[in-house]
Short mmCIF file of C-alpha atoms in Angstrom, two decimals:
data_model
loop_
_atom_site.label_atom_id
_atom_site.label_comp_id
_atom_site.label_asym_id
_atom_site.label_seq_id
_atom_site.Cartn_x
_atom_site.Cartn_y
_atom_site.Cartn_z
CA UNK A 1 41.19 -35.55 -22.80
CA UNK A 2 42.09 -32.47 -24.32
CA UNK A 3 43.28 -32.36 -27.51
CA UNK A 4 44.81 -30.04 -29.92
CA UNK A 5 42.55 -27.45 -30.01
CA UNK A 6 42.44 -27.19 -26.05
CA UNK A 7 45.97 -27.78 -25.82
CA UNK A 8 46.34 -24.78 -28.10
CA UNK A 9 43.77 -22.50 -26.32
CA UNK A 10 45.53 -23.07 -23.29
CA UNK A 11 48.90 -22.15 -24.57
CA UNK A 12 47.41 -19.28 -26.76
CA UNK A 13 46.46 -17.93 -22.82
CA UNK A 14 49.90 -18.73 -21.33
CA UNK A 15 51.44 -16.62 -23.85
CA UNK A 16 49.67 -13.58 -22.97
CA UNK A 17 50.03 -14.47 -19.28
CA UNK A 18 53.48 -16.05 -18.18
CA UNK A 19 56.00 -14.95 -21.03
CA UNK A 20 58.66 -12.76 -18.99
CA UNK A 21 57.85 -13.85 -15.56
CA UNK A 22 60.40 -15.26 -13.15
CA UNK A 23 59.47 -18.66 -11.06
CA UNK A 24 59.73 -17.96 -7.12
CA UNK A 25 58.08 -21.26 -6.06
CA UNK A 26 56.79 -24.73 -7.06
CA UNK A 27 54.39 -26.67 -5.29
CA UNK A 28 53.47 -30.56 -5.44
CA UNK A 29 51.18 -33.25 -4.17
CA UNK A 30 51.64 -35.33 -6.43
CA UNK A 31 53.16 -38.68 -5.19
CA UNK A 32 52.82 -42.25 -6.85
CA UNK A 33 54.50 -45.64 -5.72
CA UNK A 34 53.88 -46.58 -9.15
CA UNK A 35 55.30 -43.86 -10.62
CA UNK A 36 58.71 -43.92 -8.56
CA UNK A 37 62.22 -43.40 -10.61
CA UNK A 38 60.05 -41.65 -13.06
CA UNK A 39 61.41 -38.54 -14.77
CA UNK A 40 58.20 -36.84 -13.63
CA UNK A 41 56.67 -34.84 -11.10
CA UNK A 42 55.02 -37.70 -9.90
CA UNK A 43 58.11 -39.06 -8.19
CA UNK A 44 58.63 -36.72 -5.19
CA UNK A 45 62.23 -37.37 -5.21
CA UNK A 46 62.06 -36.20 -9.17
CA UNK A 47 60.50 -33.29 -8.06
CA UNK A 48 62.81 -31.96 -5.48
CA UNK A 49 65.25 -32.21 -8.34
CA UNK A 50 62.59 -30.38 -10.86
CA UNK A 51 62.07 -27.62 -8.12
CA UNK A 52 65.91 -26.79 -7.53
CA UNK A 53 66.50 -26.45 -11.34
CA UNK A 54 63.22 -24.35 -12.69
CA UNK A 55 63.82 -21.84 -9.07
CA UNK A 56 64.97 -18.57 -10.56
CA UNK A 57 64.46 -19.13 -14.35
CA UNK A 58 62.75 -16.90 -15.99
CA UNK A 59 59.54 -18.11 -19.03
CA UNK A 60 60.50 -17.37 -22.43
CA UNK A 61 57.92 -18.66 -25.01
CA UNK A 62 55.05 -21.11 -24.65
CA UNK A 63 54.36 -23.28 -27.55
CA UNK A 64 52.56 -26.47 -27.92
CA UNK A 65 53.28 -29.93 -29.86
CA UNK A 66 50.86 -32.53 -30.37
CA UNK A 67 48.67 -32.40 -27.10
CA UNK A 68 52.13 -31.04 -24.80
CA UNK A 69 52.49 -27.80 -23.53
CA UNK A 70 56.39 -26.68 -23.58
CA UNK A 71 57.07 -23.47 -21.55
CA UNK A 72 61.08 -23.02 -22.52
CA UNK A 73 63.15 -21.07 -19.65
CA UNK A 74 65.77 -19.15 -19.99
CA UNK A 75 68.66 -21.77 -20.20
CA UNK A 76 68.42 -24.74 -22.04
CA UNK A 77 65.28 -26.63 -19.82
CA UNK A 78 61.68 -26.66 -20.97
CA UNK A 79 58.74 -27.35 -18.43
CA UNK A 80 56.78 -30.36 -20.50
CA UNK A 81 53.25 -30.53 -19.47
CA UNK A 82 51.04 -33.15 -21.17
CA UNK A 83 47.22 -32.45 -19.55
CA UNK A 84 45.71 -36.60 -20.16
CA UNK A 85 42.66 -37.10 -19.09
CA UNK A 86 41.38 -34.00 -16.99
CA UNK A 87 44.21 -32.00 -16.22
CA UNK A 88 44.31 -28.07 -17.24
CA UNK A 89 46.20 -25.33 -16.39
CA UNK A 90 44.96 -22.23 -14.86
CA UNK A 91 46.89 -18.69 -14.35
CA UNK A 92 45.84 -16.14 -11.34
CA UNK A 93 45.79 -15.98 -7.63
CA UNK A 94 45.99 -18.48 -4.81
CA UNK A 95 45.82 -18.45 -0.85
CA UNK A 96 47.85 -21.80 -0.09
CA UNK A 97 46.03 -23.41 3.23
CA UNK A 98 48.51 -25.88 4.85
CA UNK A 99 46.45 -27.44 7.45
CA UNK A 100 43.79 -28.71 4.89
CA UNK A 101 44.92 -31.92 3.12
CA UNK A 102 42.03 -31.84 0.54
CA UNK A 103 42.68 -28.81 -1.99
CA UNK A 104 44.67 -26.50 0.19
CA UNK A 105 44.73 -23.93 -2.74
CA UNK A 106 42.28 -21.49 -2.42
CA UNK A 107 41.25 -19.66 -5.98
CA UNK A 108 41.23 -15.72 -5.40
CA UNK A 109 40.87 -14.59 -8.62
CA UNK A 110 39.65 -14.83 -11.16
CA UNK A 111 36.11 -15.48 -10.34
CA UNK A 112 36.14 -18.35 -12.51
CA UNK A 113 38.94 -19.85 -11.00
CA UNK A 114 36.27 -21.19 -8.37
CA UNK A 115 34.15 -23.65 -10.84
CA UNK A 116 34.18 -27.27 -9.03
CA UNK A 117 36.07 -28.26 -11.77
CA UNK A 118 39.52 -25.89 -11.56
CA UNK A 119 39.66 -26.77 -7.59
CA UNK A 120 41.74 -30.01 -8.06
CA UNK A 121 44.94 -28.40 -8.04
CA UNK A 122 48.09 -30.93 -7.77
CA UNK A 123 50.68 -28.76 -9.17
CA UNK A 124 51.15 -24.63 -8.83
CA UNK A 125 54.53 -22.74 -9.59
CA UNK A 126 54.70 -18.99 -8.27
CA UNK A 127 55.58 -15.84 -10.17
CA UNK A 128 57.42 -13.18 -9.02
CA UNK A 129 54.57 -11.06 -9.90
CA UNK A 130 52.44 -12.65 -7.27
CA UNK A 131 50.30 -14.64 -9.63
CA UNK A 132 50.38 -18.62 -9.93
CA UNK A 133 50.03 -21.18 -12.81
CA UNK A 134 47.93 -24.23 -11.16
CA UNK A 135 47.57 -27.36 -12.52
CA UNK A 136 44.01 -28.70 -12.00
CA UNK A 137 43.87 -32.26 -12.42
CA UNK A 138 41.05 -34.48 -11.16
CA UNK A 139 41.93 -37.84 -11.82
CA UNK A 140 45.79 -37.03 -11.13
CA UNK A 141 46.68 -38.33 -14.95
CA UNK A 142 48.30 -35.05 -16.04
CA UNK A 143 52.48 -35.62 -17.03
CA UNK A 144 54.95 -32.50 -16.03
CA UNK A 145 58.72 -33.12 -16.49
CA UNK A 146 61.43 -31.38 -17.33
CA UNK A 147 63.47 -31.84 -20.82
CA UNK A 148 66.76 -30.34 -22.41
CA UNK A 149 65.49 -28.17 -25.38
CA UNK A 150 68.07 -28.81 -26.92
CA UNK A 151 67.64 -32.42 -27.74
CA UNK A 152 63.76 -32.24 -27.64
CA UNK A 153 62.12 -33.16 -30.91
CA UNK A 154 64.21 -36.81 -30.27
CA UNK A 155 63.21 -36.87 -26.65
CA UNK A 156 61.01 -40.18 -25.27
CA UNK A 157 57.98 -37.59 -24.52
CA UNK A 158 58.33 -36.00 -28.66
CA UNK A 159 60.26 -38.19 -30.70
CA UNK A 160 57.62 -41.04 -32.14
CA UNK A 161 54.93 -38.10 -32.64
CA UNK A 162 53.49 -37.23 -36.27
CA UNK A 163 52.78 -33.94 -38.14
CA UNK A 164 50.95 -31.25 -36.99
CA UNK A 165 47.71 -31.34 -39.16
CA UNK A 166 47.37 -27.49 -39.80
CA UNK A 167 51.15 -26.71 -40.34
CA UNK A 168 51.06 -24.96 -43.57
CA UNK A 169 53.41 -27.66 -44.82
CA UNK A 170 50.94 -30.37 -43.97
CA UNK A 171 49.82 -30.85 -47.23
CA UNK A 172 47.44 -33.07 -48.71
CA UNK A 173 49.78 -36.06 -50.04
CA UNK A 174 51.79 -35.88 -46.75
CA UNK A 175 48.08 -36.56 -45.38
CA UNK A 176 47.55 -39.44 -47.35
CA UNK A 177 51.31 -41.06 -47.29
CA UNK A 178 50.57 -40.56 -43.39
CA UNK A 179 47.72 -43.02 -43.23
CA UNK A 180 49.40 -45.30 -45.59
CA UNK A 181 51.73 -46.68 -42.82
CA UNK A 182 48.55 -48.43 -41.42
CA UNK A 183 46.47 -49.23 -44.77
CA UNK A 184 44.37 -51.81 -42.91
CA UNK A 185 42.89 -49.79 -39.78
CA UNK A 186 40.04 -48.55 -39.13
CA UNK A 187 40.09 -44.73 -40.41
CA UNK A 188 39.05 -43.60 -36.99
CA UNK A 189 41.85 -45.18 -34.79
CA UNK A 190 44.28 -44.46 -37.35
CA UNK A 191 43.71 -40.61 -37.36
CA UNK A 192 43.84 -40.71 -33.28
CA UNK A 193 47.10 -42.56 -33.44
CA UNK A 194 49.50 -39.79 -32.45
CA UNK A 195 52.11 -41.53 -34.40
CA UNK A 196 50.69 -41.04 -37.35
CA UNK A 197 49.42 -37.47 -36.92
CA UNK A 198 49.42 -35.42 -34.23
CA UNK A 199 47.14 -33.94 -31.65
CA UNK A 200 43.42 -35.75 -32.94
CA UNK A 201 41.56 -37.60 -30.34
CA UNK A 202 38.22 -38.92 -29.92
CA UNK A 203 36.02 -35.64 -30.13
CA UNK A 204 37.64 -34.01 -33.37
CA UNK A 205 37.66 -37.23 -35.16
CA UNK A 206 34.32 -37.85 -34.92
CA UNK A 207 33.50 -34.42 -35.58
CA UNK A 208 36.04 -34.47 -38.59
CA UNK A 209 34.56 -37.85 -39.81
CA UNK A 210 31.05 -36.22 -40.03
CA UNK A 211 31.75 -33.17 -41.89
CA UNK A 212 33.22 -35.67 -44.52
CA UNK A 213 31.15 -38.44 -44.13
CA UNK A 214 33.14 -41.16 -43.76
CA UNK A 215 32.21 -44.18 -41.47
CA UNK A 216 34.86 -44.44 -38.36
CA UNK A 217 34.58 -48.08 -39.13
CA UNK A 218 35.77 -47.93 -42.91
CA UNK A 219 39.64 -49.39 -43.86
CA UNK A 220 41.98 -46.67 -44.81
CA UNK A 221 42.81 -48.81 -48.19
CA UNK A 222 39.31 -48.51 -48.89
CA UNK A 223 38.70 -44.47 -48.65
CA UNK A 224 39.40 -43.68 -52.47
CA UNK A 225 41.30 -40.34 -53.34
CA UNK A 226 38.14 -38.12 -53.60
CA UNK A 227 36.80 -38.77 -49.99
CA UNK A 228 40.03 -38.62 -48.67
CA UNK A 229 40.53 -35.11 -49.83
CA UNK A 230 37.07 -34.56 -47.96
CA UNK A 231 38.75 -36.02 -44.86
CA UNK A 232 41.72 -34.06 -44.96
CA UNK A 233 39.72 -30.63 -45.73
CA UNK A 234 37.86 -31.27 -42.70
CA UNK A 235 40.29 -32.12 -39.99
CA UNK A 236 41.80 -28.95 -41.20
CA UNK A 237 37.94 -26.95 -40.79
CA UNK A 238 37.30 -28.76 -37.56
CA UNK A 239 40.49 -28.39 -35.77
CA UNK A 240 40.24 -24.85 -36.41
CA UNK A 241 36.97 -24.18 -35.14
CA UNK A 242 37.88 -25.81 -32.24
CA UNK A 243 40.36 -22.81 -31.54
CA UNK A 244 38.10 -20.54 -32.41
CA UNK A 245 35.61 -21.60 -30.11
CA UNK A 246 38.19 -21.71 -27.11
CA UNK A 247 38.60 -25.29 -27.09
CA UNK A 248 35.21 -28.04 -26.06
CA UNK A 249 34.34 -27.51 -22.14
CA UNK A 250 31.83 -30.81 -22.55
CA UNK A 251 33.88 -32.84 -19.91
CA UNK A 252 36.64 -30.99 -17.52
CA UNK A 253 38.78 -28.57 -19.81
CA UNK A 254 38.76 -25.30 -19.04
CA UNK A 255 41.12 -22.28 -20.21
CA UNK A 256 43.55 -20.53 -18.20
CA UNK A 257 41.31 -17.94 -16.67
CA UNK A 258 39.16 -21.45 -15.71
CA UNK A 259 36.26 -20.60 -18.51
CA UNK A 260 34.80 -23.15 -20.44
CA UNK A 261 34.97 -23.46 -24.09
CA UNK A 262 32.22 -23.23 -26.23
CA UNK A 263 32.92 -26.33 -29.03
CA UNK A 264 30.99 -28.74 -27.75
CA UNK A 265 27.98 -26.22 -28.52
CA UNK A 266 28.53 -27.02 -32.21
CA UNK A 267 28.79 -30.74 -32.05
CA UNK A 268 27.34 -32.52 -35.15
CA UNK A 269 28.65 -36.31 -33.76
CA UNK A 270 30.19 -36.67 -30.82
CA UNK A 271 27.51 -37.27 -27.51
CA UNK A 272 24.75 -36.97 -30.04
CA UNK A 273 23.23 -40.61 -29.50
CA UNK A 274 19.73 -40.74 -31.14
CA UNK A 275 19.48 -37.05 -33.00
CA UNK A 276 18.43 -36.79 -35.71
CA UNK A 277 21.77 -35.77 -38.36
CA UNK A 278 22.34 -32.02 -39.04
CA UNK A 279 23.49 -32.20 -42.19
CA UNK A 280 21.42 -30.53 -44.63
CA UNK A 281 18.63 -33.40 -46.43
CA UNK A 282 19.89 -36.27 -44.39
CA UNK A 283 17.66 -38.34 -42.72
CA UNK A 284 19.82 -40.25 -40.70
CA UNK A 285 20.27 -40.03 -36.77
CA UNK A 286 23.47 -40.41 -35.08
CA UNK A 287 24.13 -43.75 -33.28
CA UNK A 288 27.06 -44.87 -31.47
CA UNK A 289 29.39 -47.73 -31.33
CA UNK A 290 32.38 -48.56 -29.11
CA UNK A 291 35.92 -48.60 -31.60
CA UNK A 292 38.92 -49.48 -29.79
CA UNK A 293 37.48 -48.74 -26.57
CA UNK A 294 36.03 -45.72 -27.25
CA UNK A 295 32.84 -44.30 -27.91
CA UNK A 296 32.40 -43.31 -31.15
CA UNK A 297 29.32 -41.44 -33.09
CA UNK A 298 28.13 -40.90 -36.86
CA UNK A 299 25.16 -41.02 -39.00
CA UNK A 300 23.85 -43.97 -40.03
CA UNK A 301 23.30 -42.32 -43.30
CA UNK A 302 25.48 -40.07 -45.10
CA UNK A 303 28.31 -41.77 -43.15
CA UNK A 304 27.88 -44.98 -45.06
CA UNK A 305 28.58 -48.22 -43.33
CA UNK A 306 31.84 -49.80 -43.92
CA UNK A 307 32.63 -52.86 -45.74
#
């Protein structure tokens, strides 16, 4: 799934793609039984509704929150787009195909538009530039809707959703009286518990758990004030590099021009079952366990065991 660093890739490329551009068209084949009354695109009924009010608006600003991509128009809607498990979005050029059922959008350009992996397109809206944003989305999990900016931080896709980790006001002791509200958990499912802070998932917090050396498996209550400050000093490092590396291309993400990211090139953790640790004079290998139903990875040495 991407998470905040992809999410903020992605809208890092929006911005210097789509800001200014009017919307001609929207496309969907999205359609789910299960998904019917929905406030999303997934609905077909919803999205004959979406498609009459985004025709004609024009993009003003593309920001993200958490792992949701908000692209405000120019009256008081924002497009919500929340990627899940595969989805990304890619900006460029399309042929549309009609008479093929199976990916009837055909990638022009860019070149890298045509990696196996950007071809699942399940969404597109048209510029009046000529240009499209597509929504590639293999496993159909992605979330678009449609929300009133001006009652967004309290909507039911934003409202229950914690800090962002590297606002400048995200400060240590808000770090700390963050995990407090679940003092028992396990550190790792507590920092990927968007509730509690926003945007970390499975990658970065083994990645951030690492650099700090703190077992996944340890109780928040248990931490102590000195590795804690390690722990919030790396989220901070690792989340960063993430951006600066374009985001981790290990699974499906791409960015907008469909390019892969090149994080998962500096993994110390995550998917590194049976190497031997990184860090400087440890001995240790990485091994993995299954937390909460995910896969999870860290040394069996400088990560001590929990308690």
């Amino acid at each position: 799934m991407p998470e905040l660093p992809e999410v903020q890739t992605t809208v890092n490329g929006l911005k210097r793609h789509i800001i200014g551009l009017r919307i001609i068209d929207a496309w969907s084949d999205y359609s789910s039984a299960f998904f019917k009354g929905s406030k999303t695109i997934k609905d077909p009924a919803y999205f004959r509704t979406f498609k009459k009010e985004i025709l004609g608006r024009k993009i003003v600003s593309v920001e993200r929150r958490a792992k949701n991509i908000i692209i405000k128009l120019d009256n008081h809607l924002i497009i919500l787009v929340h990627m899940k498990m595969t989805g990304h979005l890619l900006y460029g050029t399309y042929a549309f195909h009609p008479k093929l059922k199976k990916d009837p959008w055909e990638p022009i350009a860019p070149e890298s538009l045509k990696d196996p992996f950007n071809r699942r397109v399940h969404f597109l809206l048209s510029f009046d530039n000529g240009h499209h944003l597509a929504l590639s989305d293999m496993r159909k999990f992605a979330k678009v809707t449609l929300v009133d900016s001006r009652n967004i931080e309290t909507s039911l896709h934003l409202g229950s959703i914690g800090p962002e980790p590297l606002e400048k006001e995200f400060v240590f002791d808000k770090f700390k009286e963050r995990l407090s509200i679940r003092p028992v958990g396990r550190i790792k499912q507590v920092l990927m518990d968007q509730k509690i802070v926003a945007g970390i998932g499975n990658i970065y917090a083994d990645e951030s758990l690492w650099r700090a050396g703190v077992n996944p498996l340890e109780r928040v209550a248990t931490i102590g004030e000195k590795r804690l400050k390690k722990l919030y000093a790396s989220i901070k490092q690792t989340l960063a590099q993430g951006i600066d590396f374009g985001g981790d291309s290990m699974s499906d993400y791409r960015n907008v021009n469909g390019e892969k990211g090149a994080f998962q090139e500096s993994h110390q953790a995550y998917r590194r079952t049976g190497k031997k640790c990184g860090r400087r004079g440890c001995k240790g290998k990485i091994v993995r366990i299954v937390l909460g139903g995910r896969g999870t990875h860290y040394c069996n040495v400088h990560q001590k065991a929990a308690s």
